[in-house]
Coordinates of C-alpha atoms in Angstrom, one line a residue:
X1 CA -44.6 -40.5 19.2
X2 CA -44.2 -44.2 19.4
X3 CA -47.8 -45.4 19.7
X4 CA -46.8 -48.9 20.7
X5 CA -45.0 -47.7 23.9
X6 CA -45.9 -44.6 25.9
X7 CA -43.5 -44.3 28.9
X8 CA -43.3 -41.5 31.4
X9 CA -40.4 -41.1 33.8
X10 CA -40.6 -39.1 36.9
X11 CA -37.1 -38.7 38.4
X12 CA -37.3 -37.7 42.0
X13 CA -33.8 -37.0 43.4
X14 CA -34.1 -37.6 47.2
X15 CA -30.6 -37.4 48.4
X16 CA -28.9 -34.0 48.0
X17 CA -25.9 -32.0 49.4
X18 CA -27.1 -28.7 50.8
X19 CA -25.0 -25.8 50.4
X20 CA -26.1 -24.2 53.9
X21 CA -25.6 -26.0 57.1
X22 CA -28.9 -25.1 58.3
X23 CA -30.6 -27.5 55.9
X24 CA -29.1 -30.5 57.6
X25 CA -31.5 -30.4 60.5
X26 CA -34.5 -32.7 60.7
X27 CA -37.0 -29.9 60.6
X28 CA -35.9 -28.7 57.2
X29 CA -35.8 -32.4 56.0
X30 CA -39.3 -32.9 57.2
X31 CA -40.5 -29.6 55.5
X32 CA -38.9 -30.8 52.3
X33 CA -40.5 -34.3 52.6
X34 CA -43.9 -32.7 53.1
X35 CA -43.4 -30.4 50.1
X36 CA -42.4 -33.4 48.0
X37 CA -45.3 -35.5 49.2
X38 CA -47.8 -32.8 48.4
X39 CA -46.4 -32.1 44.9
X40 CA -46.4 -35.8 44.0
X41 CA -50.0 -36.1 45.1
X42 CA -50.9 -33.2 43.0
X43 CA -49.0 -34.5 39.9
X44 CA -50.4 -38.0 40.2
X45 CA -54.0 -36.7 40.7
X46 CA -53.5 -34.2 37.9
X47 CA -51.3 -34.4 34.7
X48 CA -50.6 -38.1 35.2
X49 CA -54.0 -39.3 36.5
X50 CA -55.0 -42.8 35.3
X51 CA -51.5 -43.7 34.3
X52 CA -49.8 -46.8 35.6
X53 CA -46.9 -46.3 38.0
X54 CA -43.7 -48.2 38.7
X55 CA -41.3 -47.1 41.4
X56 CA -37.6 -47.5 40.8
X57 CA -35.0 -47.4 43.7
X58 CA -31.6 -48.6 44.0
X59 CA -31.3 -52.1 45.5
X60 CA -30.0 -51.0 48.9
X61 CA -32.3 -48.0 49.4
X62 CA -35.2 -48.1 52.0
X63 CA -38.3 -46.5 51.0
X64 CA -38.9 -43.7 53.4
X65 CA -42.1 -42.4 54.8
X66 CA -42.6 -39.9 52.1
X67 CA -42.7 -42.6 49.4
X68 CA -44.1 -45.4 51.5
X69 CA -46.4 -47.4 49.4
X70 CA -48.7 -47.5 52.3
X71 CA -49.6 -43.9 51.5
X72 CA -50.3 -44.5 47.8
X73 CA -53.9 -44.0 48.3
X74 CA -53.2 -40.3 49.4
X75 CA -51.5 -39.8 46.0
X76 CA -54.7 -40.6 44.2
X77 CA -53.1 -43.6 42.5
X78 CA -55.8 -46.1 41.2
X79 CA -53.5 -48.6 39.7
X80 CA -51.2 -50.9 41.8
X81 CA -47.7 -49.8 42.3
X82 CA -44.7 -51.9 41.1
X83 CA -41.4 -51.7 42.8
X84 CA -38.1 -52.2 41.0
X85 CA -34.6 -52.2 42.6
X86 CA -31.5 -51.3 40.5
X87 CA -27.8 -51.5 41.6
X88 CA -25.8 -48.4 42.3
X89 CA -22.5 -50.2 41.2
X90 CA -22.2 -52.1 38.1
X91 CA -20.6 -55.4 38.9
X92 CA -19.2 -57.0 35.9
X93 CA -21.4 -60.2 36.3
X94 CA -24.5 -58.0 36.3
X95 CA -24.0 -56.3 33.0
X96 CA -21.8 -54.7 30.5
X97 CA -21.6 -51.5 28.4
X98 CA -22.7 -51.9 24.8
X99 CA -20.9 -49.6 22.4
X100 CA -23.4 -50.1 19.7
X101 CA -26.3 -48.8 21.7
X102 CA -24.5 -46.6 24.1
X103 CA -26.1 -48.2 27.3
X104 CA -25.6 -50.9 29.9
X105 CA -27.1 -54.2 28.9
X106 CA -28.6 -56.7 31.3
X107 CA -29.2 -54.3 34.4
X108 CA -32.8 -53.7 33.7
X109 CA -34.6 -57.0 33.9
X110 CA -38.2 -55.7 33.7
X111 CA -40.2 -54.7 30.6
X112 CA -42.2 -51.5 30.8
X113 CA -45.8 -51.7 30.0
X114 CA -47.5 -49.4 27.6
X115 CA -48.7 -46.3 29.4
X116 CA -46.5 -47.0 32.4
X117 CA -45.5 -44.0 34.7
X118 CA -42.1 -44.7 36.4
X119 CA -41.2 -42.9 39.5
X120 CA -37.5 -43.1 40.2
X121 CA -36.2 -42.6 43.7
X122 CA -32.5 -42.6 43.3
X123 CA -29.3 -40.9 44.6
X124 CA -27.2 -39.0 42.3
X125 CA -24.6 -41.9 42.6
X126 CA -26.8 -44.0 40.3
X127 CA -24.8 -42.5 37.4
X128 CA -25.1 -45.2 35.0
X129 CA -28.9 -44.9 34.9
X130 CA -28.9 -41.1 34.4
X131 CA -26.1 -41.1 31.8
X132 CA -26.8 -44.4 30.0
X133 CA -30.6 -45.0 30.0
X134 CA -31.7 -48.4 28.7
X135 CA -32.3 -47.9 25.0
X136 CA -35.2 -50.3 24.9
X137 CA -37.4 -48.2 27.0
X138 CA -38.3 -45.6 24.5
X139 CA -39.0 -42.7 26.8
X140 CA -41.9 -40.3 25.8
X141 CA -41.6 -38.0 29.0
X142 CA -39.3 -37.2 31.9
X143 CA -40.2 -35.3 34.8
X144 CA -37.3 -34.4 37.1
X145 CA -38.2 -33.3 40.7
X146 CA -35.7 -32.5 43.4
X147 CA -35.9 -30.9 46.7
X148 CA -32.7 -29.0 46.3
X149 CA -32.2 -25.7 44.8
X150 CA -30.9 -26.8 41.4
X151 CA -29.2 -25.7 38.3
X152 CA -31.9 -26.3 35.7
X153 CA -29.7 -26.2 32.6
X154 CA -27.6 -29.1 34.0
X155 CA -30.4 -31.3 35.1
X156 CA -32.3 -30.9 31.8
X157 CA -29.4 -32.0 29.8
X158 CA -28.6 -35.3 31.4
X159 CA -28.9 -38.2 28.8
X160 CA -31.9 -39.6 30.6
X161 CA -33.7 -36.4 29.9
X162 CA -32.4 -35.6 26.4
X163 CA -33.8 -38.8 24.9
X164 CA -37.4 -37.8 25.8
X165 CA -39.9 -35.8 23.6
X166 CA -41.4 -34.2 26.7
X167 CA -39.4 -32.9 29.6
X168 CA -40.0 -30.9 32.6
X169 CA -38.1 -30.0 35.8
X170 CA -39.6 -29.1 39.2
X171 CA -37.4 -27.7 42.0
X172 CA -37.6 -25.1 44.7
X173 CA -36.5 -21.7 44.6
X174 CA -32.9 -21.0 45.6
X175 CA -33.8 -18.9 48.7
X176 CA -33.2 -20.7 52.1
X177 CA -36.0 -19.0 53.8
X178 CA -38.5 -19.8 51.2
X179 CA -37.5 -23.4 51.1
X180 CA -38.5 -23.9 54.9
X181 CA -41.4 -21.6 55.0
X182 CA -45.0 -22.7 54.6
X183 CA -45.5 -20.8 51.3
X184 CA -42.4 -22.5 49.7
X185 CA -42.9 -22.4 45.8
X186 CA -41.5 -24.8 43.3
X187 CA -40.4 -23.5 39.9
X188 CA -41.2 -25.4 36.7
X189 CA -38.5 -25.4 34.0
X190 CA -38.1 -27.1 30.6
X191 CA -35.5 -27.2 27.8
X192 CA -35.9 -26.5 24.2
X193 CA -32.5 -27.8 22.7
X194 CA -32.8 -26.5 19.2
X195 CA -34.7 -23.2 19.5
X196 CA -33.2 -20.1 17.9
X197 CA -33.7 -18.1 21.1
X198 CA -33.3 -19.0 24.8
X199 CA -33.1 -22.7 25.4
X200 CA -33.9 -22.8 29.0
X201 CA -37.6 -22.0 29.4
X202 CA -39.2 -21.0 32.8
X203 CA -42.7 -22.0 32.9
X204 CA -43.5 -20.4 36.1
X205 CA -44.1 -21.5 39.9
X206 CA -45.8 -24.9 40.3
X207 CA -49.6 -24.8 40.6
X208 CA -52.0 -27.5 40.3
X209 CA -54.4 -25.3 38.5
X210 CA -51.8 -24.0 36.0
X211 CA -50.3 -27.3 35.3
X212 CA -53.4 -29.5 35.7
X213 CA -53.1 -31.1 32.3
X214 CA -50.4 -32.9 30.4
X215 CA -50.0 -30.3 27.5
X216 CA -49.5 -27.5 30.2
X217 CA -46.8 -29.4 32.1
X218 CA -45.1 -30.8 29.1
X219 CA -44.9 -28.3 26.4
X220 CA -43.8 -28.9 22.8
X221 CA -40.0 -28.7 22.8
X222 CA -39.3 -29.1 19.3
X223 CA -41.6 -26.7 17.5
X224 CA -38.6 -24.7 16.6
X225 CA -35.6 -26.8 15.5
X226 CA -33.6 -24.0 14.0
X227 CA -30.2 -25.1 15.4
X228 CA -30.7 -28.7 14.6
X229 CA -28.9 -30.4 11.7
X230 CA -30.4 -33.8 10.9
X231 CA -28.0 -36.2 9.1
X232 CA -30.0 -38.2 6.6
X233 CA -28.6 -41.3 4.9
X234 CA -30.0 -42.4 1.5
X235 CA -29.2 -44.6 -1.4
X236 CA -29.9 -42.5 -4.5
X237 CA -31.2 -45.2 -6.8
X238 CA -34.4 -45.9 -4.9
X239 CA -36.9 -44.6 -7.4
X240 CA -39.5 -43.1 -7.0
X241 CA -38.8 -42.5 -3.2
X242 CA -35.3 -40.9 -3.4
X243 CA -33.1 -40.4 -6.5
X244 CA -30.9 -38.1 -8.5
X245 CA -31.6 -36.7 -11.9
X246 CA -29.2 -36.3 -14.7
X247 CA -27.9 -33.1 -13.1
X248 CA -27.4 -34.7 -9.8
X249 CA -30.3 -33.0 -8.0
X250 CA -32.1 -35.0 -5.5
X251 CA -35.8 -35.8 -6.2
X252 CA -38.5 -38.3 -5.2
X253 CA -41.4 -38.7 -2.7
X254 CA -39.3 -39.0 0.4
X255 CA -37.2 -36.0 -0.6
X256 CA -40.3 -33.8 -1.0
X257 CA -41.4 -35.1 2.5
X258 CA -38.1 -34.0 4.2
X259 CA -38.1 -30.8 2.2
X260 CA -41.5 -30.0 3.6
X261 CA -40.8 -31.0 7.2
X262 CA -37.5 -28.8 7.2
X263 CA -39.4 -25.8 6.1
X264 CA -42.0 -26.3 8.7
X265 CA -39.6 -27.1 11.6
X266 CA -36.7 -24.9 10.3
X267 CA -34.0 -27.6 10.7
X268 CA -31.0 -28.1 8.4
X269 CA -30.5 -31.2 6.4
X270 CA -27.1 -32.9 5.8
X271 CA -27.4 -35.5 3.2
X272 CA -25.1 -38.7 3.1
X273 CA -25.5 -40.1 -0.4
X274 CA -24.7 -43.7 -1.1
X275 CA -24.4 -45.5 -4.3
X276 CA -24.1 -49.2 -4.6
X277 CA -24.4 -50.2 -0.9
X278 CA -26.3 -53.0 0.8
X279 CA -29.3 -52.1 2.9
X280 CA -27.8 -53.6 5.9
X281 CA -24.9 -51.4 5.9
X282 CA -27.1 -48.2 5.9
X283 CA -29.2 -49.6 8.7
X284 CA -26.1 -50.2 10.8
X285 CA -25.1 -46.6 10.4
X286 CA -28.4 -45.4 11.7
X287 CA -28.6 -47.8 14.5
X288 CA -25.1 -46.8 15.8
X289 CA -26.1 -43.1 15.7
X290 CA -23.7 -42.1 12.7
X291 CA -26.7 -40.8 10.9
X292 CA -30.2 -39.7 12.3
X293 CA -32.4 -41.5 9.8
X294 CA -32.5 -43.4 6.6
X295 CA -34.7 -42.2 3.8
X296 CA -35.0 -45.2 1.6
X297 CA -37.7 -47.9 1.2
X298 CA -38.3 -49.7 4.7
X299 CA -41.4 -51.6 5.7
X300 CA -42.7 -52.0 9.3
X301 CA -41.4 -55.1 10.8
X302 CA -41.1 -56.1 14.6
X303 CA -37.3 -56.3 14.3
X304 CA -37.1 -52.8 12.9
X305 CA -39.4 -51.6 15.5
X306 CA -37.2 -53.0 18.2
X307 CA -33.9 -51.5 16.7
X308 CA -35.2 -48.2 15.5
X309 CA -37.8 -45.4 16.1
X310 CA -40.3 -45.7 13.2
X311 CA -42.3 -42.8 11.8
X312 CA -45.9 -43.1 11.1
X313 CA -46.5 -44.9 7.8
X314 CA -46.5 -42.7 4.6
X315 CA -47.3 -45.3 1.8
X316 CA -48.4 -48.9 1.5
X317 CA -46.6 -51.1 -0.8
X318 CA -45.0 -54.7 -1.4
X319 CA -42.8 -56.4 -3.6
X320 CA -43.9 -56.8 -7.0
X321 CA -43.5 -59.8 -9.5
X322 CA -42.7 -59.1 -13.2
X323 CA -43.2 -61.7 -15.8
X324 CA -43.0 -61.7 -19.6
X325 CA -46.1 -61.2 -21.7
X326 CA -46.7 -64.6 -23.2
X327 CA -46.6 -64.6 -27.0
X328 CA -49.7 -64.9 -29.0
X329 CA -51.1 -68.4 -29.8
X330 CA -50.5 -69.5 -33.5
X331 CA -52.8 -68.1 -35.9
X332 CA -53.6 -71.4 -37.6
X333 CA -55.4 -72.3 -34.4
X334 CA -57.8 -69.5 -34.7
X335 CA -60.6 -71.8 -36.0
X336 CA -60.5 -73.5 -32.5
X337 CA -60.6 -70.4 -30.3
X338 CA -64.3 -69.4 -30.7
X339 CA -65.2 -72.3 -28.5
X340 CA -63.5 -73.7 -25.4
X341 CA -62.6 -77.3 -25.3
X342 CA -65.6 -78.1 -23.1
X343 CA -67.9 -76.5 -25.8
X344 CA -66.1 -78.6 -28.4
X345 CA -66.4 -81.7 -26.6
X346 CA -70.1 -81.0 -26.1
X347 CA -70.7 -80.2 -29.8
X348 CA -68.9 -83.5 -30.7
X349 CA -71.1 -85.6 -28.3
X350 CA -74.2 -83.8 -29.7
X351 CA -73.3 -84.6 -33.2
X352 CA -72.7 -88.4 -32.4
X353 CA -75.7 -88.7 -30.2
X354 CA -78.0 -87.1 -32.8
X355 CA -76.6 -89.2 -35.6
X356 CA -77.3 -92.6 -33.7
X357 CA -80.7 -91.3 -32.7
X358 CA -81.5 -90.3 -36.2
X359 CA -80.4 -93.8 -37.3
X360 CA -82.6 -95.5 -34.8
X361 CA -85.5 -93.5 -35.9
X362 CA -84.8 -93.9 -39.7
X363 CA -83.1 -97.3 -40.0
X364 CA -86.1 -99.0 -41.8
X365 CA -85.7 -96.4 -44.7
X366 CA -82.2 -95.5 -44.4
X367 CA -80.1 -98.5 -43.1
X368 CA -76.6 -96.9 -43.4
X369 CA -75.3 -95.2 -40.1
X370 CA -72.9 -93.2 -42.1
X371 CA -75.6 -91.6 -44.2
X372 CA -77.6 -90.6 -41.1
X373 CA -74.4 -89.1 -39.7
X374 CA -73.8 -87.1 -42.8
X375 CA -77.5 -85.8 -42.6
X376 CA -76.8 -84.5 -39.0
X377 CA -73.5 -82.9 -40.1
X378 CA -75.2 -81.2 -43.1
X379 CA -77.2 -78.9 -40.7
X380 CA -74.1 -78.0 -38.8
X381 CA -72.2 -76.7 -41.9
X382 CA -75.5 -75.1 -43.2
X383 CA -76.0 -77.5 -46.2
X384 CA -79.6 -78.3 -47.1
X385 CA -81.0 -81.8 -47.5
X386 CA -81.7 -83.0 -50.8
X387 CA -84.8 -84.9 -49.7
X388 CA -86.7 -84.8 -46.3
X389 CA -87.7 -88.1 -44.9
X390 CA -91.4 -88.7 -45.2
X391 CA -91.7 -90.0 -41.4
X392 CA -93.0 -87.3 -39.1
X393 CA -91.2 -88.6 -36.2
X394 CA -87.9 -88.1 -38.2
X395 CA -89.1 -84.7 -39.4
X396 CA -89.8 -83.5 -35.9
X397 CA -86.4 -84.7 -34.6
X398 CA -84.6 -83.0 -37.5
X399 CA -86.6 -79.6 -36.8
X400 CA -85.2 -79.6 -33.3
X401 CA -81.6 -80.6 -34.5
X402 CA -81.8 -77.8 -37.1
X403 CA -82.6 -75.2 -34.5
X404 CA -79.7 -76.4 -32.3
X405 CA -77.3 -76.4 -35.3
X406 CA -78.3 -72.9 -36.2
X407 CA -77.5 -71.7 -32.7
X408 CA -74.2 -73.5 -32.7
X409 CA -73.3 -72.2 -36.3
X410 CA -74.2 -68.6 -35.4
X411 CA -72.3 -68.5 -32.2
X412 CA -69.2 -69.9 -33.9
X413 CA -69.5 -67.5 -36.7
X414 CA -69.7 -64.4 -34.6
X415 CA -66.8 -65.5 -32.1
X416 CA -64.7 -66.4 -35.2
X417 CA -65.0 -62.8 -36.6
X418 CA -63.6 -61.4 -33.3
X419 CA -60.8 -64.2 -33.0
X420 CA -59.6 -63.7 -36.5
X421 CA -59.0 -59.9 -36.1
X422 CA -57.6 -59.9 -32.4
X423 CA -54.6 -62.0 -31.4
X424 CA -55.3 -64.6 -28.8
X425 CA -52.9 -65.0 -25.8
X426 CA -52.4 -67.9 -23.4
X427 CA -53.7 -67.4 -19.8
X428 CA -51.4 -65.1 -17.8
X429 CA -50.0 -66.0 -14.4
X430 CA -51.6 -63.6 -11.7
X431 CA -51.0 -65.0 -8.3
X432 CA -48.1 -66.5 -6.3
X433 CA -49.6 -69.9 -6.3
X434 CA -49.8 -69.9 -10.1
X435 CA -46.2 -68.7 -10.3
X436 CA -45.2 -71.7 -8.1
X437 CA -47.0 -74.1 -10.4
X438 CA -45.6 -72.5 -13.6
X439 CA -42.2 -73.1 -15.4
X440 CA -40.8 -69.7 -14.0
X441 CA -38.2 -69.4 -11.5
X442 CA -37.8 -66.3 -9.2
X443 CA -34.9 -63.8 -9.5
X444 CA -33.9 -61.1 -7.0
X445 CA -30.8 -58.8 -6.5
X446 CA -28.9 -59.7 -3.4
X447 CA -28.5 -56.2 -1.7
X448 CA -29.6 -57.3 1.9
X449 CA -33.5 -57.1 1.9
X450 CA -35.4 -59.4 4.3
X451 CA -37.3 -61.2 1.5
X452 CA -35.0 -64.1 0.8
X453 CA -34.9 -65.1 4.4
X454 CA -38.5 -64.6 4.9
X455 CA -39.3 -66.9 1.9
X456 CA -37.0 -69.5 3.0
X457 CA -38.3 -69.6 6.5
X458 CA -42.0 -69.0 5.7
X459 CA -44.7 -71.5 7.0
X460 CA -46.9 -70.6 4.1
X461 CA -46.5 -73.4 1.6
X462 CA -46.8 -71.0 -1.4
X463 CA -44.1 -68.7 -0.1
X464 CA -41.9 -71.5 1.0
X465 CA -42.1 -73.0 -2.5
X466 CA -41.2 -69.7 -4.0
X467 CA -38.2 -69.6 -1.7
X468 CA -36.9 -72.8 -3.1
X469 CA -37.3 -71.4 -6.7
X470 CA -35.4 -68.1 -5.8
X471 CA -32.1 -67.3 -7.5
X472 CA -30.1 -64.4 -6.0
X473 CA -28.1 -62.2 -8.3
X474 CA -24.9 -60.4 -7.1
X475 CA -24.4 -56.7 -7.1
X476 CA -22.4 -55.5 -10.2
X477 CA -21.0 -52.1 -9.5
X478 CA -20.2 -51.0 -13.1
X479 CA -23.9 -51.4 -14.2
X480 CA -26.2 -48.4 -13.8
X481 CA -28.9 -50.4 -12.0
X482 CA -26.2 -52.5 -10.0
X483 CA -27.2 -55.8 -11.3
X484 CA -31.0 -55.5 -11.7
X485 CA -30.5 -55.8 -15.5
X486 CA -29.4 -59.5 -15.0
X487 CA -33.0 -60.3 -13.6
X488 CA -34.6 -58.2 -16.3
X489 CA -32.9 -60.1 -19.2
X490 CA -34.0 -63.5 -17.7
X491 CA -37.6 -62.1 -17.5
X492 CA -37.6 -61.1 -21.1
X493 CA -35.9 -64.5 -22.0
X494 CA -38.9 -66.2 -20.4
X495 CA -37.2 -68.3 -17.8
X496 CA -37.7 -66.1 -14.5
X497 CA -40.1 -63.9 -12.7
X498 CA -38.4 -60.8 -11.1
X499 CA -39.3 -59.6 -7.6
X500 CA -38.5 -56.0 -6.3
X501 CA -40.3 -53.2 -4.6
X502 CA -43.5 -52.7 -6.6
X503 CA -42.9 -49.1 -7.7
X504 CA -39.1 -49.3 -8.5
X505 CA -39.6 -52.5 -10.6
X506 CA -42.1 -50.9 -12.9
X507 CA -39.9 -47.9 -13.2
X508 CA -36.9 -50.2 -13.9
X509 CA -38.6 -52.1 -16.8
X510 CA -39.9 -48.8 -18.4
X511 CA -36.3 -47.4 -18.2
X512 CA -34.8 -50.5 -19.7
X513 CA -37.4 -50.3 -22.5
X514 CA -39.1 -53.6 -21.6
X515 CA -42.4 -52.3 -20.4
X516 CA -44.3 -53.4 -23.5
X517 CA -43.0 -56.9 -23.0
X518 CA -43.7 -57.5 -19.3
X519 CA -46.5 -57.2 -17.0
X520 CA -46.8 -57.1 -13.1
X521 CA -48.9 -59.7 -11.2
X522 CA -52.0 -58.6 -9.4
X523 CA -50.5 -60.1 -6.1
X524 CA -47.7 -58.6 -4.2
X525 CA -45.1 -60.3 -1.8
X526 CA -45.2 -59.0 1.7
X527 CA -47.2 -55.8 1.3
X528 CA -46.8 -53.5 4.2
X529 CA -46.5 -49.9 5.3
X530 CA -43.4 -47.8 4.5
X531 CA -41.8 -45.6 7.3
X532 CA -38.4 -43.9 7.9
X533 CA -35.9 -45.6 10.1
X534 CA -34.9 -43.2 12.9
X535 CA -32.1 -43.5 15.4
X536 CA -33.5 -45.1 18.6
X537 CA -34.7 -42.6 21.2
X538 CA -34.6 -39.5 19.0
X539 CA -36.9 -37.2 21.0
X540 CA -37.8 -35.0 17.9
X541 CA -39.3 -38.0 15.9
X542 CA -42.9 -37.3 17.1
X543 CA -42.8 -34.0 15.1
X544 CA -42.1 -35.8 12.0
X545 CA -45.0 -38.0 12.7
X546 CA -47.2 -34.9 13.0
X547 CA -46.0 -33.5 9.7
X548 CA -46.2 -36.8 7.8
X549 CA -49.8 -37.3 8.9
X550 CA -50.7 -33.7 7.8
X551 CA -49.0 -34.2 4.4
X552 CA -51.0 -37.4 3.9
X553 CA -54.3 -36.0 4.9
X554 CA -53.9 -33.1 2.6
X555 CA -53.2 -35.5 -0.4
X556 CA -49.7 -34.1 -1.0
X557 CA -48.0 -37.5 -0.6
X558 CA -50.1 -39.1 -3.4
X559 CA -49.7 -36.2 -5.7
X560 CA -45.8 -36.3 -5.2
X561 CA -45.8 -40.0 -5.7
X562 CA -47.8 -39.8 -8.9
X563 CA -45.5 -37.0 -10.3
X564 CA -42.4 -39.2 -9.6
X565 CA -44.0 -42.2 -11.4
X566 CA -45.0 -40.2 -14.3
X567 CA -41.5 -38.9 -14.8
X568 CA -40.1 -42.3 -15.4
X569 CA -43.0 -44.6 -16.7
X570 CA -43.4 -44.0 -20.5
X571 CA -46.7 -44.8 -21.9
X572 CA -46.8 -48.4 -23.4
X573 CA -46.6 -48.2 -27.1
X574 CA -49.9 -49.2 -28.7
X575 CA -49.9 -52.6 -30.4
X576 CA -51.5 -52.0 -33.8
X577 CA -52.3 -55.7 -34.0
X578 CA -54.9 -55.2 -31.3
X579 CA -56.9 -52.6 -33.4
X580 CA -59.8 -53.4 -35.7
X581 CA -58.3 -54.3 -39.3
X582 CA -59.4 -56.0 -42.4
X583 CA -59.0 -59.7 -42.8
X584 CA -55.9 -60.8 -44.4
X585 CA -54.4 -64.1 -45.5
X586 CA -52.7 -64.5 -42.2
X587 CA -55.9 -64.2 -40.3
X588 CA -57.4 -66.8 -42.4
X589 CA -54.6 -69.5 -42.0
X590 CA -56.7 -71.9 -40.1
X591 CA -59.6 -71.6 -42.6
X592 CA -57.4 -72.4 -45.5
X593 CA -55.7 -75.2 -43.7
X594 CA -59.2 -76.7 -43.0
X595 CA -60.2 -76.3 -46.6
X596 CA -57.0 -78.0 -47.8
X597 CA -57.7 -80.8 -45.3
X598 CA -61.1 -81.1 -46.7
X599 CA -59.9 -81.2 -50.2
X600 CA -57.5 -84.0 -49.3
X601 CA -60.1 -85.9 -47.5
X602 CA -62.4 -85.6 -50.5
X603 CA -59.6 -86.8 -53.0
X604 CA -59.1 -89.9 -50.7
X605 CA -62.8 -90.6 -50.5
X606 CA -63.2 -90.1 -54.3
X607 CA -60.2 -92.4 -54.8
X608 CA -61.7 -95.0 -52.5
X609 CA -65.1 -94.8 -54.3
X610 CA -63.5 -94.9 -57.8
X611 CA -61.6 -98.1 -56.8
X612 CA -64.6 -99.6 -55.2
X613 CA -66.8 -98.8 -58.2
X614 CA -64.4 -100.2 -60.6
X615 CA -64.1 -103.3 -58.4
X616 CA -67.8 -103.7 -58.4
X617 CA -68.0 -103.2 -62.2
X618 CA -65.2 -105.7 -62.7
X619 CA -67.1 -108.3 -60.6
X620 CA -70.3 -107.6 -62.4
X621 CA -68.7 -108.0 -65.7
X622 CA -67.1 -111.2 -64.8
X623 CA -70.5 -112.6 -63.6
X624 CA -72.1 -111.5 -66.7
X625 CA -69.5 -113.2 -68.9
X626 CA -69.9 -116.4 -66.9
X627 CA -73.7 -116.4 -67.3
X628 CA -73.2 -115.8 -71.2
X629 CA -70.8 -118.9 -71.5
X630 CA -73.4 -121.1 -69.5
X631 CA -76.2 -120.1 -71.7
X632 CA -74.1 -120.9 -74.8
X633 CA -73.3 -124.3 -73.5
X634 CA -76.8 -124.9 -72.7
X635 CA -77.8 -124.0 -76.3

């Protein structure tokens, strides 16, 4: 049952053509009117108590005393009564017949509120309303009342009645004497259209005690659907919901749901299998009634709720986003990974600050700033001092700095061991906002889903930005996945992210052998509840709701989903590089590069010292020679 709209129709046929002339006198009409008034009063105060009431009449009809709104208090109506007039004829300017929906459009200008009870006082001549009821009303119950002796099988099969889940007919017995007598009885009938036995069911004579509740007046008409064949439309590549295996046998979560429902309700299924077809084409076939329902992925949206009957949700999912796993960072940078850049900056600032501080404390005994900086660096690299300064203030400062250096050194060494043996990766994109800010574009197959339009018209800045980065790929019939491979190749190449229904896209990359090279983002686009699209005003839809709810409560839906996913998704191959392993030359690239850099720096410093020392010796020798010459001249 459509929980968003619960609408009950009571059709009261007030004009009739009696077969016997005695029925034409005013006495008999008065008796029929009193009978009608009393029955309506019992119905409104019994099974329909507390529901809103709308009275529908034709535009030229006067409300007679029996339905005078002045008497509404005697009916036990607590809510106000609304009156709506509809035309008997159909002027061209008032409305037109719509082949797509099978009803007249523009003739019913009022929306029906949730929970409304509509009492229709109409002659038989209002044929358009009986034969072509407005599709948008989504009936949940129809009660037909007539003061005539009637043909139940005919009245219960008018289109207004057949589109309703709940149906009942109340009409008098065929006896003339019973009709005008004080103990006239009204008979209650219903129709079970798909039952294996008798379809016309006589519930018995009307009694406010017997039919005092809703479930007694409106029995379950679709508990037996043996004679019903439901036409199901499905695209067979919508894994894990509905698909065919290598032998052509249908499988999947949604297939298992239909299989369980058909066993319970005993209906037959006729599958219409589609290959490479757009979603919009399939929804058109269901909307026009060529198929009863669509079995593929469909989320709940206001537009679909308007155009279809939606079952209760059976699963919650959105559109996943797949990206390449970024390659490991270069191993020669391993010596930098133990600390973040903030820690590295902090260590550098601490070294410079400590060197300057030591110079200020020790400048009387060691005037070189470079020598004091070397003293500070020695503790960082665990090199002992050749001589401890004699000043106690310098010793106290160095004691504190040695403790700090020991902590820094130990933290770096421990983290370095882990970094050298486990590859380091750049930070992964995990949200839609991060995807917008990244280099990646967005790729999607153009098969008629709502996502491209929703992104381009979204008021959310992140989603609107994704819409601008979206590249649509055409359907390619000769490919097994009809073109999804194109997006997958772009993902592996590192240029695009791929969006598709979450479960399907994970299966797709596993089937293509890319599951170890890609990952799915934590965030999904447009997550929502999945439901089956059913042709509008299908009266048996509420039985599907009951069955799906029971399957969900028992946990079978989750079990079937997991089994379908396990059939396709292969376990990711373990990366041996992530296991513990002995250090190799490749792991120590950064260390050897640092050692080489140190050697080169040492050579440069040594060369500078040699050149400086020779220059000093040369100058000293020249000075000594000059002094000797002067001494000889003096002698």
